[in-house]
XYZ file of C-alpha atoms in Angstrom:
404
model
C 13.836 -3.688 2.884
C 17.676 -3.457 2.071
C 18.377 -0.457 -0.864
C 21.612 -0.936 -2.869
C 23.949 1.424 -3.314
C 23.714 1.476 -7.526
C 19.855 1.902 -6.802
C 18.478 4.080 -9.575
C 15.967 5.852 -7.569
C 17.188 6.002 -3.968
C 21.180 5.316 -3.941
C 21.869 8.614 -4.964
C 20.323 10.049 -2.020
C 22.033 7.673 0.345
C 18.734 5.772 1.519
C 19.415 2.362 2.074
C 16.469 0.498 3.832
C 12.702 1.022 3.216
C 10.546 0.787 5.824
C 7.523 -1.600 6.060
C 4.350 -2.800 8.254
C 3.519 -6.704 8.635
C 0.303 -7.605 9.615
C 1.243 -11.011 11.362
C 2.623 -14.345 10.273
C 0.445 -17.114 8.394
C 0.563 -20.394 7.704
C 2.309 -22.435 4.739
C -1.029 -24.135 3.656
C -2.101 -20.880 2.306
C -5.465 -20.978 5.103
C -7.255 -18.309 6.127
C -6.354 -18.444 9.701
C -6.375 -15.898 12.664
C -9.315 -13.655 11.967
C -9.954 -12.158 14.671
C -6.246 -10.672 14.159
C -6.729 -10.156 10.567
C -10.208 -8.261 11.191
C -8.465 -5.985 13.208
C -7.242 -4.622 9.758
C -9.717 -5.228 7.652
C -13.669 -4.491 7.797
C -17.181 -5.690 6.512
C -17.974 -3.079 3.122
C -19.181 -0.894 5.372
C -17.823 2.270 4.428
C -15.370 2.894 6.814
C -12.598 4.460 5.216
C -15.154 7.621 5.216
C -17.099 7.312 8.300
C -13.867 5.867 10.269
C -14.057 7.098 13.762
C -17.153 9.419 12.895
C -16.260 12.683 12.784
C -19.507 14.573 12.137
C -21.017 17.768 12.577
C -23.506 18.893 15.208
C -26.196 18.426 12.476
C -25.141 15.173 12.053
C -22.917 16.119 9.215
C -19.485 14.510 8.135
C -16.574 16.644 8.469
C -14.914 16.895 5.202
C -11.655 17.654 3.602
C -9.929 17.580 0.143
C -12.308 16.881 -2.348
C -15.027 17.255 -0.069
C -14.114 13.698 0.929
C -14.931 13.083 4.663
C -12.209 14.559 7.114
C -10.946 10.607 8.218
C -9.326 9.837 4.788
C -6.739 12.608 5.643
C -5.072 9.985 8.208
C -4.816 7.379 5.373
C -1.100 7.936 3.800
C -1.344 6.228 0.202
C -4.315 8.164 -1.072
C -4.614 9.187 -5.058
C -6.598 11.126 -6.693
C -9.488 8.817 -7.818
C -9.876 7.411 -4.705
C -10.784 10.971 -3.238
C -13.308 11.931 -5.942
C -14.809 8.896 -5.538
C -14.947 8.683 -1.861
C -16.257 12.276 -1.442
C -19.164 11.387 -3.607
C -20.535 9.300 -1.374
C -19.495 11.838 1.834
C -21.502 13.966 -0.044
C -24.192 11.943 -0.503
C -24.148 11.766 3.303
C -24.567 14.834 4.025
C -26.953 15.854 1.494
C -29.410 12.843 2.698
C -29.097 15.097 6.037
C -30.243 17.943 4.399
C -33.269 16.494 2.623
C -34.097 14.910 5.422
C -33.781 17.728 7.359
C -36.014 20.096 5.388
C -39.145 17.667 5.895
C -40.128 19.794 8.990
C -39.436 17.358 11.423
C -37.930 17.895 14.665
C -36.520 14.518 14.664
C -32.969 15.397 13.676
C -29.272 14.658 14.956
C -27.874 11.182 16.290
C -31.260 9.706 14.365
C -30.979 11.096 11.147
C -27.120 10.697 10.906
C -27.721 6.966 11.426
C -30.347 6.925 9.020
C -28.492 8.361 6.369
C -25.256 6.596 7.339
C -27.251 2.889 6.391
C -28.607 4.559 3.441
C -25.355 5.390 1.747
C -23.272 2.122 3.318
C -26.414 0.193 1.618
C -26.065 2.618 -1.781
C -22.279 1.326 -1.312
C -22.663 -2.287 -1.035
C -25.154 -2.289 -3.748
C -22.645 -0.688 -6.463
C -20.122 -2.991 -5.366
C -22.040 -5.914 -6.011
C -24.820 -5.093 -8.961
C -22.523 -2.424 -11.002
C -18.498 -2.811 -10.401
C -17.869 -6.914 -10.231
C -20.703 -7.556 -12.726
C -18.195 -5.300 -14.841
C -15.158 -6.519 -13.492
C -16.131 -10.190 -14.186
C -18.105 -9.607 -17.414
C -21.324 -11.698 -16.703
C -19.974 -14.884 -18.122
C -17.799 -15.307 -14.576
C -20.091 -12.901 -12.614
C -22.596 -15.978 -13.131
C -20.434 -18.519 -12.182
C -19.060 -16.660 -9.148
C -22.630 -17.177 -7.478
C -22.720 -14.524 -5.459
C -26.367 -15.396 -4.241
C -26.370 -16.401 -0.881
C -27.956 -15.797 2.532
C -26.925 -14.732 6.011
C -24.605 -17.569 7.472
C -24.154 -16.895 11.358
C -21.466 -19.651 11.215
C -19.007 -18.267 8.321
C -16.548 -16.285 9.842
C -15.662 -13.068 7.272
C -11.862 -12.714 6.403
C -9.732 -10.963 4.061
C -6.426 -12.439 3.677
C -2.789 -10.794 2.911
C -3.265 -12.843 -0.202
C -5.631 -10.992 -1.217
C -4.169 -7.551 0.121
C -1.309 -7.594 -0.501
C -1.159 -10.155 -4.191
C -4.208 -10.414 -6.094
C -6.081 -7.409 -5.166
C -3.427 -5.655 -6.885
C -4.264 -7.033 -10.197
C -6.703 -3.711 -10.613
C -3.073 -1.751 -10.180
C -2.227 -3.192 -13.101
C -4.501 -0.568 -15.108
C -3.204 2.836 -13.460
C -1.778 4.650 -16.086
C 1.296 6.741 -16.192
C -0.535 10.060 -16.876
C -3.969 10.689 -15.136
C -6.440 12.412 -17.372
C -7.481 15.419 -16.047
C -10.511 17.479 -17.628
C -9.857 16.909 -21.081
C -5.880 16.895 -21.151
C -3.380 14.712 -19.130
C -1.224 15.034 -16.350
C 1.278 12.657 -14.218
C -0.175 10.942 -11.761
C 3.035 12.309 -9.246
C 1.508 15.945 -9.557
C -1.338 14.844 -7.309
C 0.994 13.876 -4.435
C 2.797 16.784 -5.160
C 0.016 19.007 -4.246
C -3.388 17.647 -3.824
C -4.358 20.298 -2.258
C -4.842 22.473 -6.089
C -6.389 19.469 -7.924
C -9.779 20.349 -9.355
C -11.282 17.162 -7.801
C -14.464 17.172 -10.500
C -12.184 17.518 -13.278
C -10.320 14.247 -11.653
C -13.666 12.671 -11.380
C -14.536 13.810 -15.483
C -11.225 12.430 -16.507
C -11.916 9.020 -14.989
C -15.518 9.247 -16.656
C -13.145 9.249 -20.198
C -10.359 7.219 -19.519
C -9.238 4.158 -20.963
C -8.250 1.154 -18.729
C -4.569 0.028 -20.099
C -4.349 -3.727 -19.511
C -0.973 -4.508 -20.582
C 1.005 -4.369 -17.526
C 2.382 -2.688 -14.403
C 3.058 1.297 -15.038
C 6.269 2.589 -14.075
C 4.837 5.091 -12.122
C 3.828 2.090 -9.721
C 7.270 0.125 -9.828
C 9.432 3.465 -9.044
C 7.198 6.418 -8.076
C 4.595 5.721 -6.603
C 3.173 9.136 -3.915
C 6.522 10.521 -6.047
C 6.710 14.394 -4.969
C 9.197 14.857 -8.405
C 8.381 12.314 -10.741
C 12.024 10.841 -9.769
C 11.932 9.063 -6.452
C 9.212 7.765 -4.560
C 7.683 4.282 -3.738
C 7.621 1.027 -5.106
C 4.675 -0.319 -4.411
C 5.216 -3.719 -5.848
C 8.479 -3.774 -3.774
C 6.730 -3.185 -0.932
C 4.534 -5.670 -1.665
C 6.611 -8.318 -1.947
C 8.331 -7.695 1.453
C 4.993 -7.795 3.237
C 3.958 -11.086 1.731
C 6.908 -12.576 2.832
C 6.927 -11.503 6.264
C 2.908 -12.318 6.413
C 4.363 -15.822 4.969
C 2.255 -16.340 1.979
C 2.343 -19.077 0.239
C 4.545 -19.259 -3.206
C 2.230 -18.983 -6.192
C 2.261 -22.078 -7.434
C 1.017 -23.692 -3.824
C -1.520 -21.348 -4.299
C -2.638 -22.296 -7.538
C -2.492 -26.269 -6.347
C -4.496 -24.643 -3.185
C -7.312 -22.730 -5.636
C -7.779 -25.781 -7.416
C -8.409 -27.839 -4.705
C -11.239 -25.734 -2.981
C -13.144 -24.743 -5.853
C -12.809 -28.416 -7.496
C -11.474 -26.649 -10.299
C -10.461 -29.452 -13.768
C -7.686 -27.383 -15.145
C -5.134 -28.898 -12.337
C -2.108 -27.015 -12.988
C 0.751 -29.248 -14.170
C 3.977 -30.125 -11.882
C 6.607 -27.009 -12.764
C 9.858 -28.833 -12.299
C 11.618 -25.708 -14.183
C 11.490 -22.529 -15.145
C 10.532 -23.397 -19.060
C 6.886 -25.105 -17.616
C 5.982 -21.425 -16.327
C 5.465 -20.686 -20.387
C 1.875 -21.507 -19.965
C 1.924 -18.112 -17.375
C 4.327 -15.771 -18.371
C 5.858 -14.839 -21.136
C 9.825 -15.626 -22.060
C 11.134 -12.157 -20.948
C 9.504 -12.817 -17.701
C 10.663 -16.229 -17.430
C 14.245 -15.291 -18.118
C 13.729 -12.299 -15.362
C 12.654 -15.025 -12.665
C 15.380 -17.461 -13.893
C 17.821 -14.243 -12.251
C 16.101 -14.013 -9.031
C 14.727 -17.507 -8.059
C 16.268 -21.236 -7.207
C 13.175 -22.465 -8.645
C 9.398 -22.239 -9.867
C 8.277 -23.151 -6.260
C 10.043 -20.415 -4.775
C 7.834 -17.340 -6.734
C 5.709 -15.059 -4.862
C 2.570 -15.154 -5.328
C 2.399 -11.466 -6.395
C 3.296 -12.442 -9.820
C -0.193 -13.662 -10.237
C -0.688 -10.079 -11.314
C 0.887 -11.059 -14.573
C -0.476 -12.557 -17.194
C 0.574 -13.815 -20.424
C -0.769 -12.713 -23.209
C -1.370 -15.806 -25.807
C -2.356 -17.364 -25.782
C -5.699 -16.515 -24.219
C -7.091 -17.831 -21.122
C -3.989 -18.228 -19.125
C -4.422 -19.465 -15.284
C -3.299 -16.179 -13.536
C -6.299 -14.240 -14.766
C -8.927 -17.180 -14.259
C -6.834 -17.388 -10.385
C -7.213 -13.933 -9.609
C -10.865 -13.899 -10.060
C -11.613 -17.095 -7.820
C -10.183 -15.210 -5.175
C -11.455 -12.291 -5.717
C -14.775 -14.127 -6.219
C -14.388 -15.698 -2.995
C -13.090 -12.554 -1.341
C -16.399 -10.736 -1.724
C -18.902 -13.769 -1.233
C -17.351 -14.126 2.415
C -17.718 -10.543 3.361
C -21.357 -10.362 1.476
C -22.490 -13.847 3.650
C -21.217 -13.586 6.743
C -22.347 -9.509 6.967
C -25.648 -9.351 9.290
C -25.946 -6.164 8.147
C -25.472 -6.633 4.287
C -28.301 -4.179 2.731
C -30.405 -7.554 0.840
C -31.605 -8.282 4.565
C -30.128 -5.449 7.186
C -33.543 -6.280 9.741
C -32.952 -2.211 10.559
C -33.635 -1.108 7.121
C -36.878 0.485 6.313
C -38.772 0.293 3.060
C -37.572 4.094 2.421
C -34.087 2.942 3.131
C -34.472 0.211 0.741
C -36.096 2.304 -2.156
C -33.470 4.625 -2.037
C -30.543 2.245 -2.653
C -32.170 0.760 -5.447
C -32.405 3.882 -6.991
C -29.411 5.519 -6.011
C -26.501 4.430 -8.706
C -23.207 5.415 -9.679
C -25.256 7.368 -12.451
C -26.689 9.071 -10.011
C -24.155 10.298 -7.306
C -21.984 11.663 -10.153
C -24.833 13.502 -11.429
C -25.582 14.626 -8.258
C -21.987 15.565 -7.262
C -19.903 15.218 -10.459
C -20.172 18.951 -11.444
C -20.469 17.196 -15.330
C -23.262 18.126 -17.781
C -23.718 14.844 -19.102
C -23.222 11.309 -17.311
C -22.335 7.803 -18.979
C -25.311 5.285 -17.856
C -22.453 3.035 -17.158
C -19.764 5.046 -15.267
C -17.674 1.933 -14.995
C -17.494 1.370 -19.072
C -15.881 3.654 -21.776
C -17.878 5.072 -24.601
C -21.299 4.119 -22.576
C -23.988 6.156 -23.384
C -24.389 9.049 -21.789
C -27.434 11.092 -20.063
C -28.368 14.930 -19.162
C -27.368 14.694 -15.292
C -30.437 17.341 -15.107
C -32.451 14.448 -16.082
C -30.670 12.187 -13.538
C -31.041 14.736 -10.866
C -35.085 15.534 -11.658
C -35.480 11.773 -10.969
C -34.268 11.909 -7.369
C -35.772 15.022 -6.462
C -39.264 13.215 -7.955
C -38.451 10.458 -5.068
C -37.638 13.318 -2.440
C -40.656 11.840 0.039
C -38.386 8.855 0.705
C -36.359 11.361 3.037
C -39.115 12.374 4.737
C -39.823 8.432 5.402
C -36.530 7.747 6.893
């Protein structure tokens, strides 16, 4: 991607390109097409960004790293802070379902027990995914109408799209703030990639407990330094972004909204946008008179501006857009997973017990170093719990270890 020379960030240290990775070229119909290709990239929620290429210990362990996370997140490059507390929660998890399981004075441990405990905490996964975070994400007005009740389908083949990747799954990225609060005081989010290595990952983890979600747009921090070492130059994420879509060949947004409407039957059909002034039922006129800048016409936007939203009135399309597809996102990797933990024909009654009991509640308790726990970790101001009370509860269900 072409850097010019007046660039704020990077033209006064003489970088002129920035480099990026395509994952192949897609139709103009805006299809899912090429899975087998596109799978490749992208898995089943099966936890692999922590078991990866299983790196364990002898005892059937995961290796670990920063934040206790599991040793294979140190190959991934664009890593934060949040997404290492979380993750090592549930590498600890892992490894502590070893250790129970391990104490039951049996001699059946190693490549048994590590797979045991591996579907347990994949299954815990899934099951926060789909019964704690979307039910929040959607509220349950749209959680209901997303219908995400459905069986095994042999016949549906599971893909994730660049659409999805690389456009509308960034809509969450909307919420990072500029400052990540840290224990009880704030700090920019640049100092993590500065040196992760001395972040108190529990007081990253307590922060997140607190913060705030901002909803009002894109931070700076992810239009000009993003995995910043000095606050000053780093990378655009959005940018980057942008350059994939088009060399992945997305379709423009508004052939995607036409395209949304048409599978999901939805009434609302989107009028024709011969200009730029139609887009006022999207964006607001700053935004329009940006565009106006950059684009020959409406049809010509990318369809990472569904991000955006305007603000009034209420109930704009890009919001209502981004959910379809995230809606239908997650049904297609729920019903076409044979091993999705409602009916993995592996999983024990043990193994099924313990991820209905084990929440989000829980693994911070467990793990979160914290002396009290929100009963909705996904909410602000929830109410909150003793995490001694949290963690009595488990160890009252300690026999299901033995059972696995």
């Amino acid at each position: 991607m072409e850097v010019s020379a007046d660039d704020r960030y990077y033209g006064q240290r003489n970088v002129r390109c920035l480099n990026f990775s395509p994952l192949e070229n897609f139709n103009d119909r805006c299809q899912l097409k090429y899975t087998t290709k596109r799978n490749s990239f992208s898995t089943y929620l099966d936890l692999s960004q922590i078991y990866g290429i299983g790196e364990y210990e002898s005892d059937g362990k995961l290796k670990t790293g920063t934040c206790e996370a599991a040793a294979y997140t140190e190959n991934f490059g664009t890593i934060s802070a949040q997404f290492l507390s979380i993750t090592g929660l549930f590498t600890k998890f892992h490894n502590y379902c070893v250790d129970q399981v391990s104490s039951c004075g049996t001699d059946n441990i190693g490549e048994d027990v590590r797979e045991k405990c591996r579907s347990v905490t994949i299954g815990i996964y899934q099951r926060i995914i789909y019964e704690e975070v979307l039910v929040t994400l959607f509220g349950s007005k749209f959680y209901s109408e997303c219908d995400l009740d459905c069986n095994y389908d042999k016949n549906l083949r599971s893909a994730i799209g660049s659409s999805f990747v690389y456009a509308l799954g960034r809509f969450q990225h909307m919420w990072l703030p500029e400052n990540l609060t840290y224990f009880s005081e704030s700090t920019p989010t640049y100092n993590f990639f500065q040196n992760r290595e001395s972040f108190d990952c529990s007081g990253t983890l307590e922060g997140m407990l607190v913060d705030t979600v901002r909803p009002w747009g894109i931070s700076d921090i992810m239009m000009h330094s993003f995995l910043s070492t000095d606050g000053e130059n780093g990378i655009c994420l959005m940018c980057v972004d942008l350059e994939r879509g088009r060399s992945a060949g997305l379709c423009p947004l508004l052939s995607f909204l036409h395209y949304q409407n048409k599978i999901t039957g939805r009434k609302n059909v989107p009028k024709c946008y011969n200009n730029f002034e139609d887009l006022d039922d999207m964006f607001n006129q700053e935004l329009i008179d940006t565009l106006k800048k950059h684009y020959e016409s409406p049809m010509d936007l990318d369809l990472l501006f569904a991000i955006f939203e305007k603000n009034k009135p209420q109930g704009s399309l890009l919001p209502k857009t981004v959910a379809i597809s995230t809606c239908q996102t997650f049904k297609r990797l729920k019903c076409s997973d044979r091993f999705f933990y409602r009916w993995n024909p592996f999983h024990s009654s043990a193994i099924q017990e313990l991820i209905t009991i084990v929440d989000m509640s829980i693994l911070v308790a467990l793990f979160g170093n914290v002396e009290k726990v929100p009963v909705n970790p996904f909410t602000t101001r929830s109410r909150m719990i003793s995490a001694s009370v949290l963690r009595s509860y488990l160890e009252n269900h300690q026999n299901l270890f033995c059972e696995l």
